Amino acid sequence: RCCFVVDPWSCGKRVSGLPISNMPKVKTKPRSRQQRQETKGPGPGIRFNTGLGQHILKNPLIVNSIVEKAALRPTDVVLEVGPGTGNMTVKMLEKVKKVIACELDVKLVGELQKRVQGTPLASKLEIKIGDVLKSDLPFFDACVANLPYQISSPFVFKLLLHRPFFRCAVLMFQREFALRLVARPGSPQYCRLSVNTQLLARVDHLMKIGRNNFKPPPKVESSVVRIEPKNPPPPINFQEWDGLLRIVFVRKNKTLSAVFNSNAVKRLLEQNYRIHCSQNNLVNFSKFLSGRG
């Protein structure tokens, strides 16, 4: 047995009655490249930072459609990443028990708080400030989000490896990324991302979203995808499996024989086999290394 071990992908306070957690403030002086990427938003002094993937979905028909396709229940706890100014958050708060909104930008947190402050919805909203990739995910039944596109891949696999299992996720992605998620064997988009996602979940493409439905408009088209994790998951060591796929897909036009005969892959196999033998108290691996086993 060969082990393909490769690294996988990649103090609270209360404000306005809503639980939040701290994050560092963003400096505004001197003017930086990040500030030059900012676009003025609807509120006074609010600017959207496209460098952080802030493209607010402004079309209410699409917002309603996404929420409907999530099939939310009154007892659900919903995780939302990148709520922005709360266009989709408010719609979900009207339907579910609780929404946990994860936001990196404290300025947008203030806008979100204004949307619900003084209303019955405020008690159903919990805000977490910070990088969702560096935090443990809370318990939730469904995840619905207009996701910042630069965290798409690591967040998808953080989501799929999360326990306990959630029911479904309805997520907005860049069109190209979404097509790779649902790609079938033999198609040009089929890749390691396709294999791993479809191994762990059922994935369906729901709808295409044009760039003019966002403020500010992104440079790419978008798609909405529904992800339902397989429960129980396949009985594999995911770290080893992903390590194998990294080798297989490193050169898509090469045969597997050519890939596994490269010196770099042979060295990796030898190193991992030594680790496997050491961890399992197997000391006689000279035959394998000499090519006679």
mmCIF file of N, CA, C and O in Angstrom, residues 133-204:
data_model
loop_
_atom_site.group_PDB
_atom_site.id
_atom_site.type_symbol
_atom_site.label_atom_id
_atom_site.label_comp_id
_atom_site.label_asym_id
_atom_site.label_seq_id
_atom_site.Cartn_x
_atom_site.Cartn_y
_atom_site.Cartn_z
ATOM 1 N N LEU A 133 -12.044 31.163 6.430
ATOM 2 C CA LEU A 133 -11.140 30.044 6.157
ATOM 3 C C LEU A 133 -10.243 29.733 7.352
ATOM 4 O O LEU A 133 -9.710 28.630 7.466
ATOM 5 N N LYS A 134 -10.057 30.714 8.229
ATOM 6 C CA LYS A 134 -9.188 30.529 9.392
ATOM 7 C C LYS A 134 -9.981 30.238 10.656
ATOM 8 O O LYS A 134 -9.410 30.157 11.739
ATOM 9 N N SER A 135 -11.277 30.086 10.523
ATOM 10 C CA SER A 135 -12.139 29.863 11.683
ATOM 11 C C SER A 135 -12.830 28.509 11.574
ATOM 12 O O SER A 135 -13.029 27.980 10.479
ATOM 13 N N ASP A 136 -13.202 27.962 12.712
ATOM 14 C CA ASP A 136 -14.004 26.743 12.729
ATOM 15 C C ASP A 136 -15.440 27.095 12.363
ATOM 16 O O ASP A 136 -15.999 28.072 12.873
ATOM 17 N N LEU A 137 -16.028 26.309 11.481
ATOM 18 C CA LEU A 137 -17.401 26.562 11.088
ATOM 19 C C LEU A 137 -18.353 26.156 12.221
ATOM 20 O O LEU A 137 -18.145 25.130 12.866
ATOM 21 N N PRO A 138 -19.400 26.942 12.452
ATOM 22 C CA PRO A 138 -20.379 26.571 13.484
ATOM 23 C C PRO A 138 -21.313 25.480 12.965
ATOM 24 O O PRO A 138 -21.259 25.094 11.791
ATOM 25 N N PHE A 139 -22.187 25.003 13.818
ATOM 26 C CA PHE A 139 -23.229 24.080 13.362
ATOM 27 C C PHE A 139 -24.218 24.848 12.495
ATOM 28 O O PHE A 139 -24.611 25.968 12.802
ATOM 29 N N PHE A 140 -24.647 24.234 11.388
ATOM 30 C CA PHE A 140 -25.660 24.841 10.531
ATOM 31 C C PHE A 140 -26.351 23.751 9.724
ATOM 32 O O PHE A 140 -25.807 22.659 9.522
ATOM 33 N N ASP A 141 -27.567 24.048 9.276
ATOM 34 C CA ASP A 141 -28.335 23.101 8.465
ATOM 35 C C ASP A 141 -28.127 23.331 6.972
ATOM 36 O O ASP A 141 -28.161 22.389 6.178
ATOM 37 N N ALA A 142 -27.952 24.598 6.582
ATOM 38 C CA ALA A 142 -27.778 24.941 5.171
ATOM 39 C C ALA A 142 -26.834 26.127 5.064
ATOM 40 O O ALA A 142 -26.719 26.936 5.992
ATOM 41 N N CYS A 143 -26.163 26.203 3.932
ATOM 42 C CA CYS A 143 -25.264 27.328 3.648
ATOM 43 C C CYS A 143 -25.753 27.993 2.362
ATOM 44 O O CYS A 143 -25.884 27.331 1.334
ATOM 45 N N VAL A 144 -26.032 29.295 2.438
ATOM 46 C CA VAL A 144 -26.473 30.057 1.272
ATOM 47 C C VAL A 144 -25.615 31.302 1.198
ATOM 48 O O VAL A 144 -25.550 32.067 2.167
ATOM 49 N N ALA A 145 -24.935 31.526 0.057
ATOM 50 C CA ALA A 145 -23.979 32.632 0.027
ATOM 51 C C ALA A 145 -23.658 33.082 -1.387
ATOM 52 O O ALA A 145 -23.600 32.272 -2.314
ATOM 53 N N ASN A 146 -23.467 34.394 -1.514
ATOM 54 C CA ASN A 146 -22.816 34.985 -2.684
ATOM 55 C C ASN A 146 -21.351 35.080 -2.312
ATOM 56 O O ASN A 146 -20.880 36.066 -1.750
ATOM 57 N N LEU A 147 -20.616 34.022 -2.608
ATOM 58 C CA LEU A 147 -19.275 33.819 -2.063
ATOM 59 C C LEU A 147 -18.231 34.719 -2.728
ATOM 60 O O LEU A 147 -18.264 34.894 -3.949
ATOM 61 N N PRO A 148 -17.323 35.327 -1.947
ATOM 62 C CA PRO A 148 -16.170 35.998 -2.577
ATOM 63 C C PRO A 148 -15.408 34.988 -3.433
ATOM 64 O O PRO A 148 -14.980 33.941 -2.937
ATOM 65 N N TYR A 149 -15.253 35.287 -4.720
ATOM 66 C CA TYR A 149 -14.781 34.268 -5.651
ATOM 67 C C TYR A 149 -13.366 33.769 -5.367
ATOM 68 O O TYR A 149 -13.027 32.637 -5.691
ATOM 69 N N GLN A 150 -12.531 34.608 -4.730
ATOM 70 C CA GLN A 150 -11.149 34.188 -4.505
ATOM 71 C C GLN A 150 -11.013 33.098 -3.437
ATOM 72 O O GLN A 150 -9.957 32.481 -3.317
ATOM 73 N N ILE A 151 -12.071 32.835 -2.664
ATOM 74 C CA ILE A 151 -11.985 31.767 -1.658
ATOM 75 C C ILE A 151 -12.827 30.554 -2.055
ATOM 76 O O ILE A 151 -13.045 29.662 -1.246
ATOM 77 N N SER A 152 -13.280 30.503 -3.305
ATOM 78 C CA SER A 152 -14.213 29.450 -3.729
ATOM 79 C C SER A 152 -13.693 28.046 -3.451
ATOM 80 O O SER A 152 -14.362 27.241 -2.790
ATOM 81 N N SER A 153 -12.506 27.721 -3.962
ATOM 82 C CA SER A 153 -12.007 26.349 -3.849
ATOM 83 C C SER A 153 -11.741 25.939 -2.409
ATOM 84 O O SER A 153 -12.249 24.902 -1.956
ATOM 85 N N PRO A 154 -10.968 26.705 -1.619
ATOM 86 C CA PRO A 154 -10.734 26.260 -0.238
ATOM 87 C C PRO A 154 -12.002 26.209 0.592
ATOM 88 O O PRO A 154 -12.147 25.339 1.450
ATOM 89 N N PHE A 155 -12.954 27.113 0.326
ATOM 90 C CA PHE A 155 -14.179 27.097 1.128
ATOM 91 C C PHE A 155 -15.043 25.885 0.796
ATOM 92 O O PHE A 155 -15.640 25.280 1.699
ATOM 93 N N VAL A 156 -15.119 25.508 -0.477
ATOM 94 C CA VAL A 156 -15.924 24.344 -0.857
ATOM 95 C C VAL A 156 -15.454 23.105 -0.107
ATOM 96 O O VAL A 156 -16.259 22.334 0.431
ATOM 97 N N PHE A 157 -14.138 22.911 -0.032
ATOM 98 C CA PHE A 157 -13.650 21.692 0.613
ATOM 99 C C PHE A 157 -13.643 21.807 2.126
ATOM 100 O O PHE A 157 -13.766 20.792 2.827
ATOM 101 N N LYS A 158 -13.530 23.004 2.649
ATOM 102 C CA LYS A 158 -13.738 23.189 4.093
ATOM 103 C C LYS A 158 -15.176 22.815 4.439
ATOM 104 O O LYS A 158 -15.446 22.183 5.464
ATOM 105 N N LEU A 159 -16.091 23.195 3.559
ATOM 106 C CA LEU A 159 -17.511 22.903 3.745
ATOM 107 C C LEU A 159 -17.772 21.405 3.682
ATOM 108 O O LEU A 159 -18.461 20.834 4.537
ATOM 109 N N LEU A 160 -17.219 20.729 2.671
ATOM 110 C CA LEU A 160 -17.506 19.316 2.462
ATOM 111 C C LEU A 160 -16.861 18.421 3.523
ATOM 112 O O LEU A 160 -17.330 17.300 3.764
ATOM 113 N N LEU A 161 -15.786 18.894 4.151
ATOM 114 C CA LEU A 161 -15.134 18.109 5.204
ATOM 115 C C LEU A 161 -15.657 18.485 6.589
ATOM 116 O O LEU A 161 -15.203 17.943 7.594
ATOM 117 N N HIS A 162 -16.620 19.399 6.643
ATOM 118 C CA HIS A 162 -17.185 19.841 7.923
ATOM 119 C C HIS A 162 -18.083 18.764 8.518
ATOM 120 O O HIS A 162 -18.835 18.095 7.810
ATOM 121 N N ARG A 163 -17.981 18.609 9.823
ATOM 122 C CA ARG A 163 -18.856 17.702 10.559
ATOM 123 C C ARG A 163 -19.420 18.441 11.766
ATOM 124 O O ARG A 163 -18.714 19.232 12.365
ATOM 125 N N PRO A 164 -20.704 18.216 12.113
ATOM 126 C CA PRO A 164 -21.636 17.250 11.524
ATOM 127 C C PRO A 164 -22.114 17.686 10.144
ATOM 128 O O PRO A 164 -21.952 18.846 9.757
ATOM 129 N N PHE A 165 -22.716 16.752 9.414
ATOM 130 C CA PHE A 165 -23.157 17.020 8.056
ATOM 131 C C PHE A 165 -24.239 18.102 8.025
ATOM 132 O O PHE A 165 -25.076 18.192 8.921
ATOM 133 N N PHE A 166 -24.204 18.913 6.990
ATOM 134 C CA PHE A 166 -25.288 19.851 6.726
ATOM 135 C C PHE A 166 -26.152 19.281 5.597
ATOM 136 O O PHE A 166 -25.761 18.337 4.904
ATOM 137 N N ARG A 167 -27.336 19.867 5.399
ATOM 138 C CA ARG A 167 -28.274 19.328 4.410
ATOM 139 C C ARG A 167 -27.890 19.715 2.986
ATOM 140 O O ARG A 167 -27.862 18.875 2.085
ATOM 141 N N CYS A 168 -27.623 21.005 2.756
ATOM 142 C CA CYS A 168 -27.286 21.452 1.413
ATOM 143 C C CYS A 168 -26.624 22.818 1.465
ATOM 144 O O CYS A 168 -26.693 23.522 2.485
ATOM 145 N N ALA A 169 -25.989 23.188 0.354
ATOM 146 C CA ALA A 169 -25.410 24.520 0.190
ATOM 147 C C ALA A 169 -25.805 25.041 -1.182
ATOM 148 O O ALA A 169 -25.714 24.315 -2.176
ATOM 149 N N VAL A 170 -26.254 26.287 -1.238
ATOM 150 C CA VAL A 170 -26.559 26.953 -2.500
ATOM 151 C C VAL A 170 -25.626 28.158 -2.576
ATOM 152 O O VAL A 170 -25.772 29.113 -1.817
ATOM 153 N N LEU A 171 -24.669 28.087 -3.508
ATOM 154 C CA LEU A 171 -23.570 29.042 -3.525
ATOM 155 C C LEU A 171 -23.404 29.690 -4.897
ATOM 156 O O LEU A 171 -23.599 29.048 -5.926
ATOM 157 N N MET A 172 -23.005 30.960 -4.882
ATOM 158 C CA MET A 172 -22.699 31.693 -6.109
ATOM 159 C C MET A 172 -21.199 31.602 -6.367
ATOM 160 O O MET A 172 -20.378 31.855 -5.489
ATOM 161 N N PHE A 173 -20.851 31.228 -7.609
ATOM 162 C CA PHE A 173 -19.450 31.119 -8.000
ATOM 163 C C PHE A 173 -19.217 31.836 -9.328
ATOM 164 O O PHE A 173 -20.173 32.120 -10.077
ATOM 165 N N GLN A 174 -17.945 32.073 -9.620
ATOM 166 C CA GLN A 174 -17.574 32.476 -10.977
ATOM 167 C C GLN A 174 -17.980 31.359 -11.936
ATOM 168 O O GLN A 174 -17.858 30.175 -11.616
ATOM 169 N N ARG A 175 -18.513 31.714 -13.117
ATOM 170 C CA ARG A 175 -19.043 30.729 -14.055
ATOM 171 C C ARG A 175 -18.027 29.633 -14.367
ATOM 172 O O ARG A 175 -18.368 28.438 -14.375
ATOM 173 N N GLU A 176 -16.795 30.000 -14.637
ATOM 174 C CA GLU A 176 -15.768 29.010 -14.985
ATOM 175 C C GLU A 176 -15.564 28.006 -13.857
ATOM 176 O O GLU A 176 -15.453 26.798 -14.091
ATOM 177 N N PHE A 177 -15.537 28.483 -12.622
ATOM 178 C CA PHE A 177 -15.355 27.595 -11.469
ATOM 179 C C PHE A 177 -16.557 26.669 -11.317
ATOM 180 O O PHE A 177 -16.408 25.471 -11.055
ATOM 181 N N ALA A 178 -17.763 27.212 -11.482
ATOM 182 C CA ALA A 178 -18.980 26.410 -11.355
ATOM 183 C C ALA A 178 -19.011 25.285 -12.383
ATOM 184 O O ALA A 178 -19.414 24.155 -12.077
ATOM 185 N N LEU A 179 -18.585 25.575 -13.616
ATOM 186 C CA LEU A 179 -18.589 24.548 -14.660
ATOM 187 C C LEU A 179 -17.575 23.451 -14.365
ATOM 188 O O LEU A 179 -17.782 22.294 -14.730
ATOM 189 N N ARG A 180 -16.490 23.796 -13.701
ATOM 190 C CA ARG A 180 -15.522 22.768 -13.299
ATOM 191 C C ARG A 180 -16.095 21.888 -12.195
ATOM 192 O O ARG A 180 -15.824 20.683 -12.136
ATOM 193 N N LEU A 181 -16.886 22.465 -11.304
ATOM 194 C CA LEU A 181 -17.496 21.675 -10.233
ATOM 195 C C LEU A 181 -18.408 20.580 -10.787
ATOM 196 O O LEU A 181 -18.438 19.463 -10.267
ATOM 197 N N VAL A 182 -19.160 20.894 -11.842
ATOM 198 C CA VAL A 182 -20.160 19.949 -12.365
ATOM 199 C C VAL A 182 -19.671 19.202 -13.597
ATOM 200 O O VAL A 182 -20.426 18.429 -14.190
ATOM 201 N N ALA A 183 -18.421 19.409 -14.003
ATOM 202 C CA ALA A 183 -17.895 18.799 -15.231
ATOM 203 C C ALA A 183 -17.900 17.274 -15.138
ATOM 204 O O ALA A 183 -17.702 16.692 -14.066
ATOM 205 N N ARG A 184 -18.110 16.622 -16.293
ATOM 206 C CA ARG A 184 -18.128 15.164 -16.371
ATOM 207 C C ARG A 184 -16.845 14.656 -17.026
ATOM 208 O O ARG A 184 -16.189 15.388 -17.775
ATOM 209 N N PRO A 185 -16.494 13.381 -16.785
ATOM 210 C CA PRO A 185 -15.283 12.821 -17.406
ATOM 211 C C PRO A 185 -15.309 12.976 -18.921
ATOM 212 O O PRO A 185 -16.333 12.742 -19.568
ATOM 213 N N GLY A 186 -14.183 13.395 -19.477
ATOM 214 C CA GLY A 186 -14.070 13.584 -20.917
ATOM 215 C C GLY A 186 -14.278 15.015 -21.362
ATOM 216 O O GLY A 186 -13.910 15.369 -22.486
ATOM 217 N N SER A 187 -14.859 15.862 -20.509
ATOM 218 C CA SER A 187 -15.064 17.266 -20.882
ATOM 219 C C SER A 187 -13.790 18.063 -20.611
ATOM 220 O O SER A 187 -12.988 17.688 -19.751
ATOM 221 N N PRO A 188 -13.578 19.174 -21.325
ATOM 222 C CA PRO A 188 -12.356 19.973 -21.124
ATOM 223 C C PRO A 188 -12.226 20.527 -19.710
ATOM 224 O O PRO A 188 -11.114 20.751 -19.239
ATOM 225 N N GLN A 189 -13.358 20.742 -19.015
ATOM 226 C CA GLN A 189 -13.310 21.323 -17.672
ATOM 227 C C GLN A 189 -13.035 20.298 -16.572
ATOM 228 O O GLN A 189 -12.791 20.663 -15.422
ATOM 229 N N TYR A 190 -13.065 19.005 -16.932
ATOM 230 C CA TYR A 190 -12.910 17.955 -15.919
ATOM 231 C C TYR A 190 -11.512 18.001 -15.324
ATOM 232 O O TYR A 190 -10.511 17.981 -16.044
ATOM 233 N N CYS A 191 -11.428 18.068 -13.994
ATOM 234 C CA CYS A 191 -10.144 18.260 -13.328
ATOM 235 C C CYS A 191 -10.207 17.677 -11.917
ATOM 236 O O CYS A 191 -11.197 17.060 -11.517
ATOM 237 N N ARG A 192 -9.136 17.885 -11.169
ATOM 238 C CA ARG A 192 -9.068 17.387 -9.794
ATOM 239 C C ARG A 192 -10.213 17.940 -8.944
ATOM 240 O O ARG A 192 -10.782 17.235 -8.102
ATOM 241 N N LEU A 193 -10.564 19.199 -9.149
ATOM 242 C CA LEU A 193 -11.673 19.808 -8.423
ATOM 243 C C LEU A 193 -12.977 19.060 -8.701
ATOM 244 O O LEU A 193 -13.758 18.782 -7.790
ATOM 245 N N SER A 194 -13.220 18.709 -9.967
ATOM 246 C CA SER A 194 -14.427 17.976 -10.344
ATOM 247 C C SER A 194 -14.485 16.625 -9.634
ATOM 248 O O SER A 194 -15.527 16.238 -9.079
ATOM 249 N N VAL A 195 -13.373 15.896 -9.665
ATOM 250 C CA VAL A 195 -13.339 14.548 -9.093
ATOM 251 C C VAL A 195 -13.607 14.591 -7.594
ATOM 252 O O VAL A 195 -14.449 13.851 -7.063
ATOM 253 N N ASN A 196 -12.898 15.465 -6.897
ATOM 254 C CA ASN A 196 -13.029 15.515 -5.440
ATOM 255 C C ASN A 196 -14.408 15.996 -5.000
ATOM 256 O O ASN A 196 -14.981 15.466 -4.044
ATOM 257 N N THR A 197 -14.936 17.000 -5.675
ATOM 258 C CA THR A 197 -16.252 17.511 -5.292
ATOM 259 C C THR A 197 -17.325 16.448 -5.498
ATOM 260 O O THR A 197 -18.170 16.211 -4.624
ATOM 261 N N GLN A 198 -17.300 15.786 -6.651
ATOM 262 C CA GLN A 198 -18.319 14.788 -6.953
ATOM 263 C C GLN A 198 -18.120 13.495 -6.172
ATOM 264 O O GLN A 198 -19.054 12.695 -6.036
ATOM 265 N N LEU A 199 -16.909 13.280 -5.640
ATOM 266 C CA LEU A 199 -16.686 12.151 -4.748
ATOM 267 C C LEU A 199 -17.431 12.356 -3.429
ATOM 268 O O LEU A 199 -17.999 11.416 -2.872
ATOM 269 N N LEU A 200 -17.420 13.599 -2.947
ATOM 270 C CA LEU A 200 -17.962 13.900 -1.624
ATOM 271 C C LEU A 200 -19.388 14.423 -1.636
ATOM 272 O O LEU A 200 -20.030 14.492 -0.591
ATOM 273 N N ALA A 201 -19.890 14.824 -2.823
ATOM 274 C CA ALA A 201 -21.212 15.461 -2.842
ATOM 275 C C ALA A 201 -21.884 15.297 -4.197
ATOM 276 O O ALA A 201 -21.242 15.025 -5.210
ATOM 277 N N ARG A 202 -23.181 15.526 -4.195
ATOM 278 C CA ARG A 202 -23.938 15.670 -5.435
ATOM 279 C C ARG A 202 -23.955 17.164 -5.773
ATOM 280 O O ARG A 202 -24.288 17.992 -4.929
ATOM 281 N N VAL A 203 -23.605 17.493 -7.013
ATOM 282 C CA VAL A 203 -23.466 18.895 -7.410
ATOM 283 C C VAL A 203 -24.354 19.168 -8.624
ATOM 284 O O VAL A 203 -24.308 18.431 -9.609
ATOM 285 N N ASP A 204 -25.138 20.240 -8.559
ATOM 286 C CA ASP A 204 -26.036 20.602 -9.654
ATOM 287 C C ASP A 204 -25.895 22.083 -9.980
ATOM 288 O O ASP A 204 -25.844 22.927 -9.073
#
